[in-house]
XYZ file of C-alpha atoms in Angstrom:
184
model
C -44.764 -55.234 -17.951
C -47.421 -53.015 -20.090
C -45.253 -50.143 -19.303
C -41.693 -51.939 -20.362
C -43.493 -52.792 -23.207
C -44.696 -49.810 -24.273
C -41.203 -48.220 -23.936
C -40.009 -51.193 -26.041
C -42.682 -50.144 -28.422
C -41.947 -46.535 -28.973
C -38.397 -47.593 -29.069
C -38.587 -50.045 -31.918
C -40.799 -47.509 -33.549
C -38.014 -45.192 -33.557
C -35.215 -47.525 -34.765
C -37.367 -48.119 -37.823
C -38.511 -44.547 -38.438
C -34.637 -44.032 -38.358
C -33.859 -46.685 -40.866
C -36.851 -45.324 -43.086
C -34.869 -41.846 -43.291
C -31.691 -43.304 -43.483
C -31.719 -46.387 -45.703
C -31.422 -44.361 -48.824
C -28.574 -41.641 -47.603
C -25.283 -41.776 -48.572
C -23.927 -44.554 -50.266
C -26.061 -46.450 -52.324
C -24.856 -50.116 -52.473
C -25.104 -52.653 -51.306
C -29.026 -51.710 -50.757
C -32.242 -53.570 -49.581
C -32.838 -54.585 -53.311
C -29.372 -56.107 -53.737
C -29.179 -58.264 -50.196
C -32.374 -59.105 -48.972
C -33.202 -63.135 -49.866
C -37.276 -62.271 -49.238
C -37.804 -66.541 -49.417
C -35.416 -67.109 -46.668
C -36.836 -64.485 -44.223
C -40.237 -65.714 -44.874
C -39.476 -69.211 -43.733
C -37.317 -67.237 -40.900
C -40.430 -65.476 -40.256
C -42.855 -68.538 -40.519
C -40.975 -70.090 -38.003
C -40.864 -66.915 -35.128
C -44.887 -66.847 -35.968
C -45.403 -70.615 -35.490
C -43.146 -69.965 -32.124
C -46.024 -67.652 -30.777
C -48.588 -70.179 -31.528
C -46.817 -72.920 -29.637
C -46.277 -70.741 -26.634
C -50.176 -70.418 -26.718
C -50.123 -74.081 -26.582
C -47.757 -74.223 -23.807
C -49.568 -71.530 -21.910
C -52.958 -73.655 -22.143
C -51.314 -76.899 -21.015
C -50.200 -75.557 -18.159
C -53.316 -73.707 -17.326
C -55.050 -77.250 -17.590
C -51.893 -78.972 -15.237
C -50.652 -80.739 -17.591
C -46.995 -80.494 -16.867
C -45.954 -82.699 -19.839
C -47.327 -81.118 -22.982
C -46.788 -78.058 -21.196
C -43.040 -78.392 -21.598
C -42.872 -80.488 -24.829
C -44.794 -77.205 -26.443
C -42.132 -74.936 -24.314
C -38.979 -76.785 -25.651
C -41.251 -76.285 -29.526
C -41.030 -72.590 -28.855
C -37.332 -72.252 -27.444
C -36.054 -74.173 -30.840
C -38.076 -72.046 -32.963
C -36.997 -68.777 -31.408
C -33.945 -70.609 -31.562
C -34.057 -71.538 -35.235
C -35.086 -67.968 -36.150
C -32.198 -66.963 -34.690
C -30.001 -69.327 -36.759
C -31.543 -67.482 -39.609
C -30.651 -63.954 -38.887
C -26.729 -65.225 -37.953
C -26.885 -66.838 -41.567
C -27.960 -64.321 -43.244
C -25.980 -61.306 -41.422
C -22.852 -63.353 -41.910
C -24.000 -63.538 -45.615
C -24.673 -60.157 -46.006
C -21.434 -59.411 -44.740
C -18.848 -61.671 -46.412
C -20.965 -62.120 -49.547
C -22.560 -58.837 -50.232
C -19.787 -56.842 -48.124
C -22.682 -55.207 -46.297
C -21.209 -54.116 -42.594
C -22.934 -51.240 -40.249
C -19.949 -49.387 -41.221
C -20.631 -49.732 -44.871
C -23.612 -47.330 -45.221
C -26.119 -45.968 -43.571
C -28.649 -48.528 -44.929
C -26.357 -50.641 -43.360
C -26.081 -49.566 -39.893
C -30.104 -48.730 -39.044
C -30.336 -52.584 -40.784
C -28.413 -54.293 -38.763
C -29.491 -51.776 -35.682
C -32.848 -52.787 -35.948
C -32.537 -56.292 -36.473
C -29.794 -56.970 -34.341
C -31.777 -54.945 -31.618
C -34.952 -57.302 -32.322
C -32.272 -60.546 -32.571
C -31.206 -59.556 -28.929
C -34.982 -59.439 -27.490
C -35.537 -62.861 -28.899
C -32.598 -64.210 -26.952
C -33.527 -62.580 -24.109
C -36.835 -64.126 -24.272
C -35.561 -67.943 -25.537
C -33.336 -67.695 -22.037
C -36.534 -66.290 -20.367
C -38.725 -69.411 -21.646
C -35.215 -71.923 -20.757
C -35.533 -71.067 -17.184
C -39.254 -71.062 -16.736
C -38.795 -75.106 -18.636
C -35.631 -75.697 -16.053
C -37.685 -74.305 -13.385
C -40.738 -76.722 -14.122
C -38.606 -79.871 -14.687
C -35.760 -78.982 -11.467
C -37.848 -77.063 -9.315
C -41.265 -77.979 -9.433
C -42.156 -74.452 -8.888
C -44.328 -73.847 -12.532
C -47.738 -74.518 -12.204
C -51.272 -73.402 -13.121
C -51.302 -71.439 -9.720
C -47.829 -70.291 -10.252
C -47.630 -68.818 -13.822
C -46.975 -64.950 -13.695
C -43.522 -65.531 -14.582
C -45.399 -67.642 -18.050
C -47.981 -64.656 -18.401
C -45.270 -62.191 -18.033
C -42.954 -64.069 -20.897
C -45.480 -64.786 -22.967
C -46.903 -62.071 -23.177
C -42.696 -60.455 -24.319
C -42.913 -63.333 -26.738
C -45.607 -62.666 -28.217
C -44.617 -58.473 -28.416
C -41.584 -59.799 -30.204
C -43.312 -61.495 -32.807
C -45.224 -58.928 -33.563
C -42.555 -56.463 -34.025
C -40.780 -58.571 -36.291
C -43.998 -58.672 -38.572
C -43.485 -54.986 -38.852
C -40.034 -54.943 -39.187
C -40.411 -58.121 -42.238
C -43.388 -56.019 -43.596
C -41.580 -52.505 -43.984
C -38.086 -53.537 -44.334
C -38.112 -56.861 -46.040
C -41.383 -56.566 -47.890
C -41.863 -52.977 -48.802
C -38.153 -51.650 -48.512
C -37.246 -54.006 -51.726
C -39.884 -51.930 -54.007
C -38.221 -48.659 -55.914
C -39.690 -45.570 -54.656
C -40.297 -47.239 -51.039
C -39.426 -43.800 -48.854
C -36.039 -42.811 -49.127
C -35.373 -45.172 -51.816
């Protein structure tokens, strides 16, 4: 898993050093300054952070054998992920039909909605991951505190995930919006 993730790692790191070059090439609008809706991504991005803190919570339920809260706080985490999700669907469908901002529009454009899209996918990758560890704990029987590589192993992608998005809110959202931001 280290080793995945480190690959993941270098490869998100390039997909955002390419949209650092490239977000200011070519075509100029739409750009960051004119789409980006910084309130709505933080409450997107509130809600992916509070995911990671109730997979910790699901994590040390099970650890302790309790079953119940174990999944109650796994179920938390897939609607979050979930509900982040929902966010970056609402707001690439608004980008596009309200801002006319398409991967084909720019280049700011396409290393945007490479990067995001690319993080978008490893989030639903890992909400399917976390839906069949719960379906295999309330079918099965076969998640327990002896039993929980498969829960190290996803939380530990989870939490990876969330991370990356923090960079990705930080330098695209946060610091791609500000005039003179590289390639700006």
């Amino acid at each position: 898993m280290w080793v995945f993730l480190g690959s993941d790692c270098m490869f998100f790191a390039s997909l955002i050093g390419t949209y650092l070059i490239y977000k200011g090439s070519g075509v100029l609008h739409p750009g960051p300054a004119d789409v980006f809706d910084i309130p709505t991504t933080s409450i997107s991005t509130f809600v992916l952070l509070m995911s990671s803190m109730s997979m910790v919570f699901a994590y040390a339920y099970l650890v302790r054998d309790n079953i119940k809260a174990f999944r109650i706080w796994m179920i938390s985490t897939m609607i979050m992920g979930s509900t982040f999700l929902g966010f970056q669907v609402y707001e690439f469908s608004y980008f596009y039909f309200h801002d006319h901002l398409s991967p084909q529009t720019n280049l700011f454009g396409t290393t945007f909605y490479a990067l995001t899209g690319t993080h978008g996918i490893h989030v639903t990758i890992g909400v399917i991951w976390l839906g069949i560890i719960f379906y295999s704990s309330l079918f099965r029987n076969t998640v327990t505190s002896k039993t929980n590589l498969d829960l190290d192993l996803a939380a530990l992608y989870w939490h990876f995930v969330d991370i990356v998005w923090i960079v990705i809110f930080a330098v695209v959202y946060l610091f791609g919006t500000f005039k003179g931001f590289p390639s700006s």
